[in-house]
PDB file of C-alpha atoms and ligand atoms in Angstrom:
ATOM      1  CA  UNK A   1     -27.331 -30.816  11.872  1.00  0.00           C
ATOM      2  CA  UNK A   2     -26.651 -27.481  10.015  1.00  0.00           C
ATOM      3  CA  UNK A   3     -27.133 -26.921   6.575  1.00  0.00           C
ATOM      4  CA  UNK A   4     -25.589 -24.652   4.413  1.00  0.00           C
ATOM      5  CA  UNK A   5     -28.899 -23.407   3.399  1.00  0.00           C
ATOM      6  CA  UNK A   6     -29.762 -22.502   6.828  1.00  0.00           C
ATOM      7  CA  UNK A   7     -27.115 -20.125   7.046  1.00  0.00           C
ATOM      8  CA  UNK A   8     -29.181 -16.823   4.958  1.00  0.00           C
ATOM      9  CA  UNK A   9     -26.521 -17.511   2.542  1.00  0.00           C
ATOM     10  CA  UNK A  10     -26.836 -15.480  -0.873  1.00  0.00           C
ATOM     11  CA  UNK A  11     -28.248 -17.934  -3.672  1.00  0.00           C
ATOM     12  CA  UNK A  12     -25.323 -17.494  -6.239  1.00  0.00           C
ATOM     13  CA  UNK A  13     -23.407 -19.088  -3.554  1.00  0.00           C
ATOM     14  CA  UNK A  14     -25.490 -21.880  -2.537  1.00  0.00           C
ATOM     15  CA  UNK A  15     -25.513 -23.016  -5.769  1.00  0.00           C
ATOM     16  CA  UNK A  16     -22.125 -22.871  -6.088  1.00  0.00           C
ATOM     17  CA  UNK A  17     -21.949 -25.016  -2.961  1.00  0.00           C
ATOM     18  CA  UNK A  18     -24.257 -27.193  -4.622  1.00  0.00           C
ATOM     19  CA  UNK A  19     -22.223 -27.834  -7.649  1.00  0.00           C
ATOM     20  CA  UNK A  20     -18.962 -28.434  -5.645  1.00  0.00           C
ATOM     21  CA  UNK A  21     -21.108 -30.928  -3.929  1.00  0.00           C
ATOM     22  CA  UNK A  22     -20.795 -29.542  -0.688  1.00  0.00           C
ATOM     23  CA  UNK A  23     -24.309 -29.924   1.977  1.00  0.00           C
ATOM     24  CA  UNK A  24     -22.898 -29.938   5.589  1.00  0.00           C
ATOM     25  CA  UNK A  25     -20.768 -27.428   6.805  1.00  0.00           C
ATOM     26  CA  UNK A  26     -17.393 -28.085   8.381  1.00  0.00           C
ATOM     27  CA  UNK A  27     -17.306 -27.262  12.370  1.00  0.00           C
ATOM     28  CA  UNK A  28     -15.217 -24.607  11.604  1.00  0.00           C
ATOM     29  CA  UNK A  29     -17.748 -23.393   8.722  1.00  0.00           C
ATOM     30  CA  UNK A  30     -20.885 -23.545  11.389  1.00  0.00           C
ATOM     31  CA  UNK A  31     -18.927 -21.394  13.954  1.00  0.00           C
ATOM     32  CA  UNK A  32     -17.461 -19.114  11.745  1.00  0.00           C
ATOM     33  CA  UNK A  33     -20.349 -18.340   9.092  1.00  0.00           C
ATOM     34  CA  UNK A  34     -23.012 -16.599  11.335  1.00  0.00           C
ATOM     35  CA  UNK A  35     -20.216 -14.775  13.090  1.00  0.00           C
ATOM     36  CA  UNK A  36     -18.519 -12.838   9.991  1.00  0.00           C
ATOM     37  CA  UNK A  37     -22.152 -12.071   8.365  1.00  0.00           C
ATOM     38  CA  UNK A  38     -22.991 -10.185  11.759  1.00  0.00           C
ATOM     39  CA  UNK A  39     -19.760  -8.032  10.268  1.00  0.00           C
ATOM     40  CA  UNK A  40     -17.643  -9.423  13.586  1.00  0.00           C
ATOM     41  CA  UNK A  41     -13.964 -10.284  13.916  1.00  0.00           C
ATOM     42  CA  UNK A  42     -12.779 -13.202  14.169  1.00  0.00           C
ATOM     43  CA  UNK A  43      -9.365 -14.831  15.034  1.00  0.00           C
ATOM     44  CA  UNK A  44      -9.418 -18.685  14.255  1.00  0.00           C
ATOM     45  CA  UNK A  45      -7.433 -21.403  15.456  1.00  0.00           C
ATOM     46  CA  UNK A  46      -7.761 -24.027  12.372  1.00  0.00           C
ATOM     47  CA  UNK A  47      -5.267 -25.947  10.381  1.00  0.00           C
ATOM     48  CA  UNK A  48      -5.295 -26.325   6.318  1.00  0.00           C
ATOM     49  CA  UNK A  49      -7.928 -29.736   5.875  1.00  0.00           C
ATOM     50  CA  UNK A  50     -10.571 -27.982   8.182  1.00  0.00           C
ATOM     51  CA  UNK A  51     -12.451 -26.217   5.804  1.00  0.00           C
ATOM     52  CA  UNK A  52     -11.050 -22.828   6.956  1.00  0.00           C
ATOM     53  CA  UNK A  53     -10.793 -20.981   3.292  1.00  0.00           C
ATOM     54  CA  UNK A  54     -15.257 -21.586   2.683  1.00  0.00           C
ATOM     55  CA  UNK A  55     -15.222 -20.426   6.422  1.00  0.00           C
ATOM     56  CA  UNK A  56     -14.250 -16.646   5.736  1.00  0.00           C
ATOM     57  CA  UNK A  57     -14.752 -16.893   1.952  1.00  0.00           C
ATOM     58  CA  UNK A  58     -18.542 -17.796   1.801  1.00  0.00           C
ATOM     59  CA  UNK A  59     -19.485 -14.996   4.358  1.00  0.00           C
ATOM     60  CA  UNK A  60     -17.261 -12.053   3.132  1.00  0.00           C
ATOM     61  CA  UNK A  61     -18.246 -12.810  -0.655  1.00  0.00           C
ATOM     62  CA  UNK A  62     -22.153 -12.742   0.615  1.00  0.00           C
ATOM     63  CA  UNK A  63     -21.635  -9.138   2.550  1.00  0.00           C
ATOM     64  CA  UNK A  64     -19.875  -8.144  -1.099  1.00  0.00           C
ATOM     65  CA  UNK A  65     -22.842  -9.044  -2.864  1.00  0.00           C
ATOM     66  CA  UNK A  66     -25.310  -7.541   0.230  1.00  0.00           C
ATOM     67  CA  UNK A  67     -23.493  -4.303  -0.619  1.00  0.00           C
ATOM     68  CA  UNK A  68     -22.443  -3.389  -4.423  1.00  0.00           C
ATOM     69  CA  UNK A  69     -19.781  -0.420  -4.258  1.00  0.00           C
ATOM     70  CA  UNK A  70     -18.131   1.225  -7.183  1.00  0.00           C
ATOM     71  CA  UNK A  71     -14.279   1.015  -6.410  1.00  0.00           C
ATOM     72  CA  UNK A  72     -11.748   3.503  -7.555  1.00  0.00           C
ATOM     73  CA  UNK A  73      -9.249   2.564 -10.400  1.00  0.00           C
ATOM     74  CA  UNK A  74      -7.114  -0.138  -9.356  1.00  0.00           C
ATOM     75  CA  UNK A  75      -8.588  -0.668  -5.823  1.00  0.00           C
ATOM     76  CA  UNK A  76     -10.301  -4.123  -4.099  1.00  0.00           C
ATOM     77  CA  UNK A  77     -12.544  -4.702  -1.378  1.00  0.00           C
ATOM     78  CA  UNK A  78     -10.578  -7.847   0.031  1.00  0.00           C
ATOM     79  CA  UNK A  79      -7.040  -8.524   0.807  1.00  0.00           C
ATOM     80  CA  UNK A  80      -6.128 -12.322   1.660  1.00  0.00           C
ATOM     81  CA  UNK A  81      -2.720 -12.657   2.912  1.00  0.00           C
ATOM     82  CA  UNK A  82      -1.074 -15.763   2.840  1.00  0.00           C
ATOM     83  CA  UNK A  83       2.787 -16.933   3.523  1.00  0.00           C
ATOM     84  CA  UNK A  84       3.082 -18.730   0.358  1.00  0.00           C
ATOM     85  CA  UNK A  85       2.688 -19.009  -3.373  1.00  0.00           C
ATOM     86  CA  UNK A  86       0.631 -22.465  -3.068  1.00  0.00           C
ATOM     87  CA  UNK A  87      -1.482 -21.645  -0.771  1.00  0.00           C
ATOM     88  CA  UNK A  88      -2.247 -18.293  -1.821  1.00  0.00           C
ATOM     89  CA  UNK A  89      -3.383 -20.152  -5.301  1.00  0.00           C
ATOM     90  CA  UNK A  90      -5.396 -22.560  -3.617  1.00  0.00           C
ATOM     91  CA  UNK A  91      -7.190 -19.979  -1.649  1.00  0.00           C
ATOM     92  CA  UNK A  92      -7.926 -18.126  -4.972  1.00  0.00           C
ATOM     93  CA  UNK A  93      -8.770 -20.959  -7.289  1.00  0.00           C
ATOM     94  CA  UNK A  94     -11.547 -22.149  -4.149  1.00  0.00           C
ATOM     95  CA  UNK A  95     -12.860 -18.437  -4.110  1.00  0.00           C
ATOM     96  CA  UNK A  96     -13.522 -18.338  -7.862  1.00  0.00           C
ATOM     97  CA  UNK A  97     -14.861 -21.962  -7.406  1.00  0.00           C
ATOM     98  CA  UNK A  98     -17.194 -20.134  -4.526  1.00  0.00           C
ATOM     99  CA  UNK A  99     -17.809 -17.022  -6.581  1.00  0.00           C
ATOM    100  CA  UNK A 100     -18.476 -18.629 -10.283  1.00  0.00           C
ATOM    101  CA  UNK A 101     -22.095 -17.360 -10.168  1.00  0.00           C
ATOM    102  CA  UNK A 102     -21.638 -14.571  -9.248  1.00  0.00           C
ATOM    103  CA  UNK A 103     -19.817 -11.022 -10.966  1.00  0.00           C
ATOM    104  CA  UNK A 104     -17.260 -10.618  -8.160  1.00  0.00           C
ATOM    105  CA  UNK A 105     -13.526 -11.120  -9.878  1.00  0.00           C
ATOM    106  CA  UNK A 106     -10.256 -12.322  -7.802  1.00  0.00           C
ATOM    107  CA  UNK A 107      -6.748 -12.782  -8.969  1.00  0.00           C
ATOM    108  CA  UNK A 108      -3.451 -13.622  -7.158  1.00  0.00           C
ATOM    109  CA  UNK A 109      -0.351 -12.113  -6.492  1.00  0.00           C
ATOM    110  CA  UNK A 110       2.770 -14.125  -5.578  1.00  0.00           C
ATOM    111  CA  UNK A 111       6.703 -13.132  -5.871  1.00  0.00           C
ATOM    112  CA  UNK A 112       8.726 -15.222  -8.048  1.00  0.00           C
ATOM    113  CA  UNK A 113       7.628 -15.116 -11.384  1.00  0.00           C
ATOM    114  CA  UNK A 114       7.286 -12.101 -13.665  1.00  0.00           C
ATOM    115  CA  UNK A 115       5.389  -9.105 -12.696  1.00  0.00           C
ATOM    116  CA  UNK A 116       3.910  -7.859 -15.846  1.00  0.00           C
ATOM    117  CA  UNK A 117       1.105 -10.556 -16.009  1.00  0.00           C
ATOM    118  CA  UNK A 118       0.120  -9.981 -11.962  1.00  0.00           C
ATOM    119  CA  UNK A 119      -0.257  -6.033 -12.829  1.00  0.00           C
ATOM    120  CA  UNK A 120      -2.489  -6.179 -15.997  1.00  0.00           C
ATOM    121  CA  UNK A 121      -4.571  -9.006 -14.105  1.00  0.00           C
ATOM    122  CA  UNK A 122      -4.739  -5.651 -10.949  1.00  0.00           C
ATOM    123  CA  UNK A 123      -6.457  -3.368 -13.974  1.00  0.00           C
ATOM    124  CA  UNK A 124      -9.151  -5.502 -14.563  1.00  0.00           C
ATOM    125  CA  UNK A 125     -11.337  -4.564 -11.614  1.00  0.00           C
ATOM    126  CA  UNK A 126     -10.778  -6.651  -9.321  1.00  0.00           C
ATOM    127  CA  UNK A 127     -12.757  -7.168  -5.449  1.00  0.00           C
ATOM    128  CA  UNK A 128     -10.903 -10.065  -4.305  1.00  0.00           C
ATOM    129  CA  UNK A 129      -7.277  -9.980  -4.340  1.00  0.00           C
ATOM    130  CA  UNK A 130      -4.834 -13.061  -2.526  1.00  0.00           C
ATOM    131  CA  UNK A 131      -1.577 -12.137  -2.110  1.00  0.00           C
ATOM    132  CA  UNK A 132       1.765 -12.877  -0.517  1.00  0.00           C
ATOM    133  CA  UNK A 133       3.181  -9.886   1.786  1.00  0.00           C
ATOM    134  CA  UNK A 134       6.469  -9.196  -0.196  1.00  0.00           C
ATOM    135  CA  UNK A 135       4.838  -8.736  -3.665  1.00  0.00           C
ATOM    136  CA  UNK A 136       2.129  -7.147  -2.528  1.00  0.00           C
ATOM    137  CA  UNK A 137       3.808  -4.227  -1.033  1.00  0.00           C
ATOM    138  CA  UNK A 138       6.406  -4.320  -4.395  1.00  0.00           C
ATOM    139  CA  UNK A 139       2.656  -3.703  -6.445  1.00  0.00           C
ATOM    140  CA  UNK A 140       1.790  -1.299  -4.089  1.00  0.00           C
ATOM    141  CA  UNK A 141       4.954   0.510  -4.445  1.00  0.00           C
ATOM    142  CA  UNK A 142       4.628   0.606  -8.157  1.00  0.00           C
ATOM    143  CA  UNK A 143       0.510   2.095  -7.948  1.00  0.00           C
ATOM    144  CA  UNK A 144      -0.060  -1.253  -9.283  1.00  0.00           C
ATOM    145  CA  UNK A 145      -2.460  -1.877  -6.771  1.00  0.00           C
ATOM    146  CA  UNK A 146      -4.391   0.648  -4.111  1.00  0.00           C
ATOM    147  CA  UNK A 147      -5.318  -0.897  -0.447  1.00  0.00           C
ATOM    148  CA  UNK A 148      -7.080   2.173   0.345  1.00  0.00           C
ATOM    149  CA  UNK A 149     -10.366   1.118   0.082  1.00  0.00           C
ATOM    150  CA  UNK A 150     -10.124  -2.351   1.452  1.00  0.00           C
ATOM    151  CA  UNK A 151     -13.403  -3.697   3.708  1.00  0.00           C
ATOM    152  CA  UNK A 152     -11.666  -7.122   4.478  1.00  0.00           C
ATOM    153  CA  UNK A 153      -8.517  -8.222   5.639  1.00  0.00           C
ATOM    154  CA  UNK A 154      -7.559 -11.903   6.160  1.00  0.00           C
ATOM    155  CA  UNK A 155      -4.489 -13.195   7.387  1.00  0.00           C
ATOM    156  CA  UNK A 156      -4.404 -16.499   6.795  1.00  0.00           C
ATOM    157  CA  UNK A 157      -1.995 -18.838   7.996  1.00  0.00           C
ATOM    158  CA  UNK A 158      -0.508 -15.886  10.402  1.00  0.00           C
ATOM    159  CA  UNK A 159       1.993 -18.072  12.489  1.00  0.00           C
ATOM    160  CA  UNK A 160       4.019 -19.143   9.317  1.00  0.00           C
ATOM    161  CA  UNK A 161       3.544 -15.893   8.231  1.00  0.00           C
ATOM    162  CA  UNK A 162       5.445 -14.873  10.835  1.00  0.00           C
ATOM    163  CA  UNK A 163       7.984 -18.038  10.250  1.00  0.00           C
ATOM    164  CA  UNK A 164       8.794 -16.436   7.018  1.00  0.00           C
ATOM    165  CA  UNK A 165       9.973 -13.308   8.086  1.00  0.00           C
ATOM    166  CA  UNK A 166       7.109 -11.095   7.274  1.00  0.00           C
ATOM    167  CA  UNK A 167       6.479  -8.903  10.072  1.00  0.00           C
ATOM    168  CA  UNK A 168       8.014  -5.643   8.744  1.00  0.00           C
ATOM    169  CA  UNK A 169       5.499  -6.698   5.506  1.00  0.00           C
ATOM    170  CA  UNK A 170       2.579  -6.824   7.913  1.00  0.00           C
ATOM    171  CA  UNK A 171       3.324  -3.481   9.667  1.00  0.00           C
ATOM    172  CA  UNK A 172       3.744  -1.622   6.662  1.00  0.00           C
ATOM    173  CA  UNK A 173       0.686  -2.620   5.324  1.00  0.00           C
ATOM    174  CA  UNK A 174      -1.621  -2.248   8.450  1.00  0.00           C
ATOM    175  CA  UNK A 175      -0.652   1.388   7.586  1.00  0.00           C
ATOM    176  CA  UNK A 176      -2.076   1.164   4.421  1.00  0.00           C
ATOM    177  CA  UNK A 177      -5.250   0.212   4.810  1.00  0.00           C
ATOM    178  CA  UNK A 178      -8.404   1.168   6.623  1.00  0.00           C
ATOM    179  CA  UNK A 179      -8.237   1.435  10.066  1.00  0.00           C
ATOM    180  CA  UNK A 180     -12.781   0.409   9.413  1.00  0.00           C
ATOM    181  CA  UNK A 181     -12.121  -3.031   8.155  1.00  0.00           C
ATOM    182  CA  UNK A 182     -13.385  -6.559   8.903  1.00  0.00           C
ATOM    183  CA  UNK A 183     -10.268  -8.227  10.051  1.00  0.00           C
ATOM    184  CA  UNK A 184     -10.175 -12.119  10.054  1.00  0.00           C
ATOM    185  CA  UNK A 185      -7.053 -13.955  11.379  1.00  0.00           C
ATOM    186  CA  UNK A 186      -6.411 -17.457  10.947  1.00  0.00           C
ATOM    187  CA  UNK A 187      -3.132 -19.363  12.993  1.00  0.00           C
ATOM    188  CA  UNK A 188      -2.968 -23.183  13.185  1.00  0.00           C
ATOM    189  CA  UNK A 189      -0.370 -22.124  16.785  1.00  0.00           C
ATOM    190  CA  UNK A 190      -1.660 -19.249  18.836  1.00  0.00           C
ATOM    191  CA  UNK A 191       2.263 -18.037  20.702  1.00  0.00           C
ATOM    192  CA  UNK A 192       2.457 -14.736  22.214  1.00  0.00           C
ATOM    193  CA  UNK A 193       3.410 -12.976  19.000  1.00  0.00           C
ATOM    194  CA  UNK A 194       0.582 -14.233  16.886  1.00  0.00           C
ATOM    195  CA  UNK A 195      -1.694 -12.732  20.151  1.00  0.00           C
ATOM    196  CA  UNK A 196      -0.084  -9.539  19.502  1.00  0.00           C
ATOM    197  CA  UNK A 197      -0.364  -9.299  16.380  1.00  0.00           C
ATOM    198  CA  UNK A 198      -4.104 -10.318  16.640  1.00  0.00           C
ATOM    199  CA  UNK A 199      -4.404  -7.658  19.407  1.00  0.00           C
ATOM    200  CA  UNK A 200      -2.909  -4.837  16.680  1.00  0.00           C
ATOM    201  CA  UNK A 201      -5.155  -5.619  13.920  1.00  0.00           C
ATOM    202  CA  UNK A 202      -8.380  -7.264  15.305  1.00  0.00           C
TER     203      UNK A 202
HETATM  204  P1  AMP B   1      -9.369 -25.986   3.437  1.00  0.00           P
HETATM  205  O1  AMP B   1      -9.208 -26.355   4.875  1.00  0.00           O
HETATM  206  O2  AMP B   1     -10.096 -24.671   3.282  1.00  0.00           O
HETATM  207  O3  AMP B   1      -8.083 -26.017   2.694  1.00  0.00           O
HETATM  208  O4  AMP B   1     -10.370 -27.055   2.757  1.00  0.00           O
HETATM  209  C1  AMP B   1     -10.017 -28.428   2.688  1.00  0.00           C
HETATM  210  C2  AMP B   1     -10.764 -29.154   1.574  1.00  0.00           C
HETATM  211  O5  AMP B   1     -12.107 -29.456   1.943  1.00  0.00           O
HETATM  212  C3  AMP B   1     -10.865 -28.404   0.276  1.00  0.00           C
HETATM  213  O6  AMP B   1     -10.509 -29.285  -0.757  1.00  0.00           O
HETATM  214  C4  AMP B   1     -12.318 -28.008   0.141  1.00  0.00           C
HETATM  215  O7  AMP B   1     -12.697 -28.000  -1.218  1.00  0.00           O
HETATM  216  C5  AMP B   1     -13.038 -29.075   0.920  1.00  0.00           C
HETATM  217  N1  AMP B   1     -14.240 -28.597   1.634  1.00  0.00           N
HETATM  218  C6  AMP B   1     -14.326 -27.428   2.337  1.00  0.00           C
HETATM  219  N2  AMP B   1     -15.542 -27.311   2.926  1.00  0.00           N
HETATM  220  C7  AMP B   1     -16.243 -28.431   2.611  1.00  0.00           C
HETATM  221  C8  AMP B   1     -17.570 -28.905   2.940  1.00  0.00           C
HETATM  222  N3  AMP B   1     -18.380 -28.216   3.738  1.00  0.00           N
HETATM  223  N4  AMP B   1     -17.949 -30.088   2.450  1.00  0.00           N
HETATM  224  C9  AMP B   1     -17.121 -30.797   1.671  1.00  0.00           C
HETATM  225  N5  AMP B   1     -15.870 -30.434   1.325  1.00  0.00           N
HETATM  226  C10 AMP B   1     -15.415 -29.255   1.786  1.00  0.00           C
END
């Protein structure tokens, strides 16, 4: 069976692994490692409970560390979207769990609560950010935030993304970022608009 050390995983992160007690990856983790280190797409069928957020996190956080890069004011490498506020601070409290050994910094982004807290955290250089669509684009409005520079894009849980009304969100920031990007999309239900969507970004 695979281990995660066979996987040419950076070091900071297998010990990471090690401390969350983690040894065999999920199925999901097996598929999906090798294929986002070879810098690939990927659009995943998985539900929350499958391992899914160590699937993408692990490998994008290794190609971060493979290739240091000095960002401009206020821009990240990685944008996470996610429908909601709980998930999106799950996703971000596993990637710092993933990412404690290392010097790569996250935060999260969510509507709901006050701003001023979300937009100091955004001057603190930042690489990883999670965010929910609506907020995001509010940050990006107010320079809070620049996607201009962004290497990954994950849209996680696309279908309820969709659910939620976020389409118009999802649009407007496809414009905004890189058209050379590593885009990995996640959808527990794969109906004709999710496979459009996955078409237009992927
Ligand atoms: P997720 O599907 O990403 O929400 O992960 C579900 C839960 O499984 C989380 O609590 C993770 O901390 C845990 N987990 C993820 N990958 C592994 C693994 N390879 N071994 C043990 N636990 C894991």
């Amino acid at each position: 069976m695979t281990k995660f050390t066979d996987l040419g995983l950076a070091e900071p992160l297998l010990k990471a692994l090690a401390t969350e007690g983690y040894e065999t990856p999920t199925p999901i983790q097996a598929q999906a490692i090798p294929h986002i280190l070879q810098g690939r797409d990927l659009l995943g069928a998985a539900q929350t409970g499958t391992g899914k957020t160590a699937a993408f996190a692990l490998p994008m956080l290794h190609r971060l560390l493979a290739n240091p890069r000095r960002l401009s004011p206020r821009a990240v490498r990685v944008l996470i979207l996610s429908p909601t506020r709980e998930l999106a601070a799950q996703i971000e409290t596993s990637i710092r769990a993933y990412a404690q050994f290392t010097t790569l910094r996250s935060t999260v982004i969510f509507g709901g609560v006050p701003v001023g807290k979300q937009i100091r955290a955004l001057g603190d250089k930042i690489d990883i950010l999670v965010a929910t669509p609506g907020r995001l684009l509010d940050l990006v409005d107010q320079r809070a935030v620049s996607l201009r520079e962004i290497e990954f894009l994950v849209l996680d849980e696309a279908d309820q993304m969709l659910d939620l009304g976020f389409i118009h969100a999802l649009r407007r920031i496809a414009t905004l970022i890189p058209k050379e990007r590593q885009t990995l999309l996640f959808s527990a239900t794969m109906p004709k608009p999710i496979r459009d969507i996955a078409s237009a970004y992927l």
